[in-house]
Amino acid sequence: MSSALVALIVSSTLVYSAPLIYTALGGVFSERAGVVNVGLEGIMVIGAFASVVASLYLGPTLGAEWTPWVAIFAGALAGMCFSLIHALATVNLRTDHIISGTVLNLIAPALAVFLTRVLYEGKGETPSIQHAFGYGNIPLLSKIPVLGPVLFQTTSRPAFFGMLVAVLVWFIIYKTRFGLRLRSVGENPQAADTLGVNVYRMKYAGVLLSGFLGGMGGAVLANSITLKFSISTVAGQGFMAMAAMIFGKYHPIGALLAAIFFGFAQTIAVIGSQIPVIESITPVYLQIAPYIITIIVLVGLVGKSKAPAADGKIYVKSK
């Protein structure tokens, strides 16, 4: 296998794993707070829509360098606002977490397409954005002999930024007072409450952070892969990110590595015809492979990957 092909596989893997990295990390925050968030798919949809709209409106003013990053921030804020519905339903209204998340997944595509039609003359999709991330070099690292051209040249900057975010999330969850309180709420909210931790506030924080990062994941997807928004923009990426979170055992670094694995699976589906070993496989099988792998991971690990003890349980302060 040539070095050029290896570099293509690595760069493509990072591009496709970047949206999963952010969304899976968001899921870690929510689950560690004891709130199951199956609404990551819907949150990604809203983040993708908001980021594309922001890019189209702000692009002429901000230019090519800043527009994608501002668009990602807009998508993150939109995802956080949308996740507020899940927090309100699960924490205050004591709704079943799975049902609430499913409702988010049902609402988001319809809402985003409706707003798209309102904003863009009845069309079902937005125009293509003019300022996307594309491929770039990582400063300093791209100059490393041998490894530099393969790993750090013509690659995805959002993916490497996501790796830094994963380390930051790990530090927050395991090395700060906030993270300790968050984990205590996910494991035993009654005990945390007796120690003076505001359980409801921590659950809200976990869900809103998951919305922020999930919206960011959708924004990265729209601004680096699809380059516009339509009903099929996200297409199951939120569920794949949830699988990565479970595969990673609800740990930030584990979720990061699992997201990269799923990104590699998607890369095989996209550029499999250029890889000597699998080029003879029928393309349709390669295209469905990432989703089959997701199902296998969920079925095989859902019982082995231990979630926080109080994950998904309704907490009532009076008890």
Short mmCIF file of C-alpha atoms in Angstrom, two decimals:
data_model
loop_
_atom_site.label_atom_id
_atom_site.label_comp_id
_atom_site.label_asym_id
_atom_site.label_seq_id
_atom_site.Cartn_x
_atom_site.Cartn_y
_atom_site.Cartn_z
CA MET A 1 0.00 0.00 0.00
CA SER A 2 1.50 3.31 -1.08
CA SER A 3 2.11 6.19 1.33
CA ALA A 4 -0.28 8.33 -0.70
CA LEU A 5 -3.08 5.82 -0.16
CA VAL A 6 -2.29 5.57 3.55
CA ALA A 7 -2.41 9.36 3.79
CA LEU A 8 -5.76 9.37 1.99
CA ILE A 9 -7.19 6.77 4.38
CA VAL A 10 -5.93 8.67 7.43
CA SER A 11 -7.20 12.06 6.28
CA SER A 12 -10.59 10.64 5.25
CA THR A 13 -10.90 8.79 8.55
CA LEU A 14 -10.32 12.01 10.47
CA VAL A 15 -12.83 13.92 8.34
CA TYR A 16 -15.59 11.36 8.92
CA SER A 17 -14.76 10.81 12.58
CA ALA A 18 -14.76 14.51 13.54
CA PRO A 19 -18.58 14.90 13.81
CA LEU A 20 -18.75 11.66 15.80
CA ILE A 21 -16.03 12.80 18.21
CA TYR A 22 -17.88 15.94 19.30
CA THR A 23 -21.28 14.27 19.53
CA ALA A 24 -19.99 11.23 21.42
CA LEU A 25 -18.24 13.51 23.92
CA GLY A 26 -21.51 15.37 24.38
CA GLY A 27 -23.22 12.08 25.10
CA VAL A 28 -20.61 11.32 27.77
CA PHE A 29 -21.54 14.50 29.64
CA SER A 30 -25.25 13.66 29.60
CA GLU A 31 -24.83 10.02 30.60
CA ARG A 32 -22.42 10.88 33.38
CA ALA A 33 -25.10 13.17 34.78
CA GLY A 34 -27.56 10.25 34.75
CA VAL A 35 -29.61 11.40 31.74
CA VAL A 36 -29.85 9.07 28.75
CA ASN A 37 -29.75 11.16 25.59
CA VAL A 38 -30.88 9.23 22.54
CA GLY A 39 -31.76 12.59 21.02
CA LEU A 40 -28.20 13.17 19.79
CA GLU A 41 -29.36 12.59 16.23
CA GLY A 42 -31.94 15.37 16.46
CA ILE A 43 -29.45 17.68 18.16
CA MET A 44 -27.00 17.11 15.32
CA VAL A 45 -29.72 17.96 12.80
CA ILE A 46 -30.43 21.30 14.48
CA GLY A 47 -26.71 22.05 14.79
CA ALA A 48 -26.14 21.27 11.12
CA PHE A 49 -29.05 23.46 10.03
CA ALA A 50 -28.07 26.42 12.19
CA SER A 51 -24.43 26.26 11.12
CA VAL A 52 -25.28 26.25 7.42
CA VAL A 53 -27.64 29.20 7.82
CA ALA A 54 -24.97 31.08 9.80
CA SER A 55 -22.36 30.29 7.15
CA LEU A 56 -24.58 31.49 4.32
CA TYR A 57 -25.45 34.74 6.08
CA LEU A 58 -22.07 35.56 7.63
CA GLY A 59 -19.78 34.20 4.94
CA PRO A 60 -19.58 37.36 2.82
CA THR A 61 -18.65 39.37 5.92
CA LEU A 62 -16.30 37.03 7.78
CA GLY A 63 -14.48 35.43 4.86
CA ALA A 64 -13.12 31.94 4.32
CA GLU A 65 -10.93 31.68 7.42
CA TRP A 66 -13.40 32.57 10.17
CA THR A 67 -16.77 31.60 8.71
CA PRO A 68 -16.57 27.82 9.35
CA TRP A 69 -15.51 28.28 12.98
CA VAL A 70 -18.23 30.84 13.68
CA ALA A 71 -20.73 28.54 11.96
CA ILE A 72 -19.67 25.69 14.26
CA PHE A 73 -20.24 27.91 17.29
CA ALA A 74 -23.68 28.85 15.97
CA GLY A 75 -24.53 25.18 15.52
CA ALA A 76 -23.30 24.42 19.04
CA LEU A 77 -25.51 27.14 20.55
CA ALA A 78 -28.51 25.93 18.56
CA GLY A 79 -27.90 22.36 19.72
CA MET A 80 -27.65 23.51 23.33
CA CYS A 81 -30.92 25.44 23.08
CA PHE A 82 -32.64 22.45 21.48
CA SER A 83 -31.36 20.09 24.19
CA LEU A 84 -33.08 22.30 26.75
CA ILE A 85 -36.30 20.52 25.74
CA HIS A 86 -34.78 17.20 26.80
CA ALA A 87 -33.52 18.64 30.08
CA LEU A 88 -36.92 20.13 30.91
CA ALA A 89 -38.73 16.91 30.03
CA THR A 90 -36.45 14.52 31.89
CA VAL A 91 -35.51 16.60 34.93
CA ASN A 92 -38.56 18.75 35.68
CA LEU A 93 -41.40 16.85 34.04
CA ARG A 94 -39.90 13.42 34.87
CA THR A 95 -40.53 12.04 31.41
CA ASP A 96 -38.99 8.75 30.38
CA HIS A 97 -35.55 9.56 28.94
CA ILE A 98 -35.88 7.32 25.90
CA ILE A 99 -39.25 8.76 24.93
CA SER A 100 -38.03 12.34 25.34
CA GLY A 101 -34.94 11.69 23.22
CA THR A 102 -37.03 9.98 20.55
CA VAL A 103 -39.28 13.03 20.40
CA LEU A 104 -36.22 15.21 19.77
CA ASN A 105 -35.24 12.94 16.89
CA LEU A 106 -38.74 13.23 15.41
CA ILE A 107 -39.08 16.98 15.85
CA ALA A 108 -35.67 18.09 14.60
CA PRO A 109 -35.80 17.04 10.90
CA ALA A 110 -39.34 18.33 10.43
CA LEU A 111 -38.54 21.64 12.16
CA ALA A 112 -35.29 22.15 10.25
CA VAL A 113 -36.86 21.39 6.85
CA PHE A 114 -39.81 23.68 7.65
CA LEU A 115 -37.44 26.53 8.52
CA THR A 116 -35.41 25.78 5.39
CA ARG A 117 -38.53 26.17 3.26
CA VAL A 118 -39.38 29.42 5.02
CA LEU A 119 -35.92 30.89 4.57
CA TYR A 120 -35.13 29.64 1.06
CA GLU A 121 -38.26 30.16 -1.04
CA GLY A 122 -39.93 26.85 -0.39
CA LYS A 123 -36.90 24.73 -1.23
CA GLY A 124 -36.28 21.55 0.74
CA GLU A 125 -32.57 22.18 1.10
CA THR A 126 -30.28 25.13 1.60
CA PRO A 127 -27.85 26.47 -1.01
CA SER A 128 -24.31 25.10 -0.74
CA ILE A 129 -22.01 27.02 1.57
CA GLN A 130 -19.05 28.84 0.06
CA HIS A 131 -16.66 28.66 3.02
CA ALA A 132 -16.08 25.13 4.32
CA PHE A 133 -13.22 23.57 6.26
CA GLY A 134 -11.69 21.51 3.51
CA TYR A 135 -8.28 20.00 4.15
CA GLY A 136 -5.38 21.76 5.83
CA ASN A 137 -2.01 21.21 7.49
CA ILE A 138 -1.36 21.10 11.22
CA PRO A 139 1.31 23.70 12.07
CA LEU A 140 4.72 22.30 13.12
CA LEU A 141 3.48 18.68 13.21
CA SER A 142 3.10 18.61 9.42
CA LYS A 143 6.88 19.11 9.09
CA ILE A 144 7.80 15.93 10.99
CA PRO A 145 9.73 13.60 8.67
CA VAL A 146 7.80 10.52 7.42
CA LEU A 147 4.85 10.87 9.83
CA GLY A 148 4.13 14.52 9.03
CA PRO A 149 2.99 14.04 5.42
CA VAL A 150 0.86 11.01 6.36
CA LEU A 151 -0.82 12.21 9.54
CA PHE A 152 -0.70 15.99 9.62
CA GLN A 153 -0.73 17.23 6.02
CA THR A 154 -3.93 17.73 4.00
CA THR A 155 -6.00 16.62 6.96
CA SER A 156 -9.01 17.65 9.05
CA ARG A 157 -8.36 20.46 11.50
CA PRO A 158 -11.75 19.99 13.25
CA ALA A 159 -10.76 16.38 14.01
CA PHE A 160 -7.52 17.39 15.73
CA PHE A 161 -9.37 20.14 17.58
CA GLY A 162 -11.86 17.45 18.64
CA MET A 163 -8.99 15.43 20.09
CA LEU A 164 -8.02 18.41 22.21
CA VAL A 165 -11.65 18.77 23.27
CA ALA A 166 -11.65 15.08 24.30
CA VAL A 167 -8.66 15.66 26.56
CA LEU A 168 -10.37 18.75 27.99
CA VAL A 169 -13.56 16.78 28.64
CA TRP A 170 -11.53 14.07 30.37
CA PHE A 171 -9.89 16.70 32.58
CA ILE A 172 -13.22 18.33 33.43
CA ILE A 173 -14.97 15.06 34.29
CA TYR A 174 -12.17 13.40 36.26
CA LYS A 175 -10.01 16.22 37.60
CA THR A 176 -12.38 19.03 38.61
CA ARG A 177 -14.94 19.57 41.34
CA PHE A 178 -17.63 20.04 38.70
CA GLY A 179 -16.78 16.67 37.17
CA LEU A 180 -16.84 14.94 40.53
CA ARG A 181 -20.29 16.34 41.25
CA LEU A 182 -21.49 15.41 37.79
CA ARG A 183 -20.34 11.82 38.19
CA SER A 184 -21.79 11.58 41.70
CA VAL A 185 -25.19 12.64 40.37
CA GLY A 186 -25.00 9.96 37.70
CA GLU A 187 -24.05 7.26 40.19
CA ASN A 188 -26.10 8.12 43.27
CA PRO A 189 -28.15 11.32 43.14
CA GLN A 190 -29.64 10.79 46.61
CA ALA A 191 -26.20 10.64 48.20
CA ALA A 192 -25.03 13.63 46.17
CA ASP A 193 -28.10 15.59 47.31
CA THR A 194 -27.38 14.89 50.98
CA LEU A 195 -23.89 16.30 50.47
CA GLY A 196 -25.28 19.57 49.18
CA VAL A 197 -24.99 18.98 45.42
CA ASN A 198 -27.82 20.52 43.41
CA VAL A 199 -28.83 17.39 41.48
CA TYR A 200 -31.22 19.13 39.09
CA ARG A 201 -28.65 21.78 38.23
CA MET A 202 -26.00 19.18 37.47
CA LYS A 203 -28.38 17.18 35.29
CA TYR A 204 -29.22 20.33 33.36
CA ALA A 205 -25.52 21.05 32.95
CA GLY A 206 -24.85 17.56 31.59
CA VAL A 207 -27.70 17.71 29.08
CA LEU A 208 -26.89 21.25 27.91
CA LEU A 209 -23.23 20.36 27.45
CA SER A 210 -24.29 17.33 25.43
CA GLY A 211 -26.44 19.65 23.31
CA PHE A 212 -23.57 22.07 22.82
CA LEU A 213 -21.15 19.38 21.67
CA GLY A 214 -23.82 17.50 19.72
CA GLY A 215 -24.74 20.67 17.86
CA MET A 216 -21.05 21.20 17.21
CA GLY A 217 -20.84 17.69 15.77
CA GLY A 218 -23.70 18.40 13.39
CA ALA A 219 -22.08 21.68 12.40
CA VAL A 220 -18.77 19.99 11.64
CA LEU A 221 -20.59 17.44 9.51
CA ALA A 222 -22.35 20.14 7.49
CA ASN A 223 -19.29 22.36 7.14
CA SER A 224 -16.79 19.69 6.16
CA ILE A 225 -18.70 16.88 4.42
CA THR A 226 -22.20 17.70 3.12
CA LEU A 227 -21.61 21.48 2.62
CA LYS A 228 -25.35 22.18 2.79
CA PHE A 229 -28.39 21.15 4.81
CA SER A 230 -31.13 18.78 3.73
CA ILE A 231 -33.26 16.09 5.34
CA SER A 232 -30.52 13.53 4.68
CA THR A 233 -27.58 15.54 6.02
CA VAL A 234 -27.15 13.71 9.32
CA ALA A 235 -28.52 10.30 8.24
CA GLY A 236 -27.86 8.27 11.37
CA GLN A 237 -24.62 9.94 12.49
CA GLY A 238 -26.14 10.72 15.89
CA PHE A 239 -26.89 7.04 16.52
CA MET A 240 -23.39 6.16 15.38
CA ALA A 241 -21.98 8.68 17.86
CA MET A 242 -24.11 7.13 20.59
CA ALA A 243 -22.69 3.73 19.67
CA ALA A 244 -19.19 5.22 19.88
CA MET A 245 -19.97 6.54 23.34
CA ILE A 246 -21.14 3.10 24.50
CA PHE A 247 -18.23 1.39 22.74
CA GLY A 248 -15.93 3.80 24.57
CA LYS A 249 -17.51 2.82 27.91
CA TYR A 250 -18.79 6.34 28.66
CA HIS A 251 -15.22 7.61 28.91
CA PRO A 252 -14.04 10.65 26.90
CA ILE A 253 -10.89 9.03 25.56
CA GLY A 254 -12.70 5.77 24.89
CA ALA A 255 -15.41 7.67 23.01
CA LEU A 256 -12.71 9.48 21.00
CA LEU A 257 -11.05 6.23 19.93
CA ALA A 258 -14.38 4.60 19.13
CA ALA A 259 -15.41 7.61 17.03
CA ILE A 260 -12.19 7.32 15.05
CA PHE A 261 -12.94 3.62 14.52
CA PHE A 262 -16.41 4.42 13.17
CA GLY A 263 -14.90 7.18 11.04
CA PHE A 264 -12.57 4.56 9.56
CA ALA A 265 -15.57 2.32 8.82
CA GLN A 266 -17.20 5.17 6.90
CA THR A 267 -13.96 5.87 5.06
CA ILE A 268 -13.85 2.29 3.82
CA ALA A 269 -17.37 2.79 2.47
CA VAL A 270 -16.34 5.94 0.60
CA ILE A 271 -12.91 5.08 -0.80
CA GLY A 272 -13.08 1.27 -0.67
CA SER A 273 -12.82 1.06 -4.47
CA GLN A 274 -9.29 2.49 -4.21
CA ILE A 275 -8.05 -0.01 -1.61
CA PRO A 276 -6.54 -3.14 -3.20
CA VAL A 277 -7.78 -5.66 -0.63
CA ILE A 278 -11.47 -4.72 -0.75
CA GLU A 279 -11.84 -3.08 -4.15
CA SER A 280 -13.71 -6.12 -5.51
CA ILE A 281 -16.48 -5.91 -2.88
CA THR A 282 -19.80 -4.68 -4.23
CA PRO A 283 -20.10 -0.92 -3.38
CA VAL A 284 -23.53 -1.28 -1.76
CA TYR A 285 -22.06 -3.63 0.85
CA LEU A 286 -19.36 -1.11 1.67
CA GLN A 287 -21.97 1.64 2.02
CA ILE A 288 -24.03 -0.28 4.56
CA ALA A 289 -20.99 -1.59 6.44
CA PRO A 290 -20.74 1.34 8.93
CA TYR A 291 -24.35 0.85 10.01
CA ILE A 292 -23.96 -2.92 10.30
CA ILE A 293 -20.88 -2.36 12.44
CA THR A 294 -22.87 0.07 14.61
CA ILE A 295 -25.59 -2.53 15.19
CA ILE A 296 -23.04 -5.23 15.99
CA VAL A 297 -21.30 -2.97 18.48
CA LEU A 298 -24.55 -2.03 20.20
CA VAL A 299 -25.78 -5.61 20.37
CA GLY A 300 -22.43 -6.99 21.48
CA LEU A 301 -21.46 -4.36 24.03
CA VAL A 302 -24.66 -2.86 25.38
CA GLY A 303 -24.64 -5.38 28.23
CA LYS A 304 -20.89 -5.30 28.79
CA SER A 305 -20.38 -1.54 28.79
CA LYS A 306 -21.40 -0.42 32.26
CA ALA A 307 -23.33 2.85 32.35
CA PRO A 308 -23.48 5.06 35.47
CA ALA A 309 -25.62 3.38 38.15
CA ALA A 310 -28.42 5.98 38.07
CA ASP A 311 -28.35 6.50 34.31
CA GLY A 312 -31.87 6.89 32.94
CA LYS A 313 -33.55 6.81 36.34
CA ILE A 314 -36.05 9.49 37.32
CA TYR A 315 -34.86 11.42 40.36
CA VAL A 316 -37.39 12.87 42.78
CA LYS A 317 -35.89 15.10 45.44
CA SER A 318 -38.47 14.19 48.09
CA LYS A 319 -37.19 10.60 48.08
#
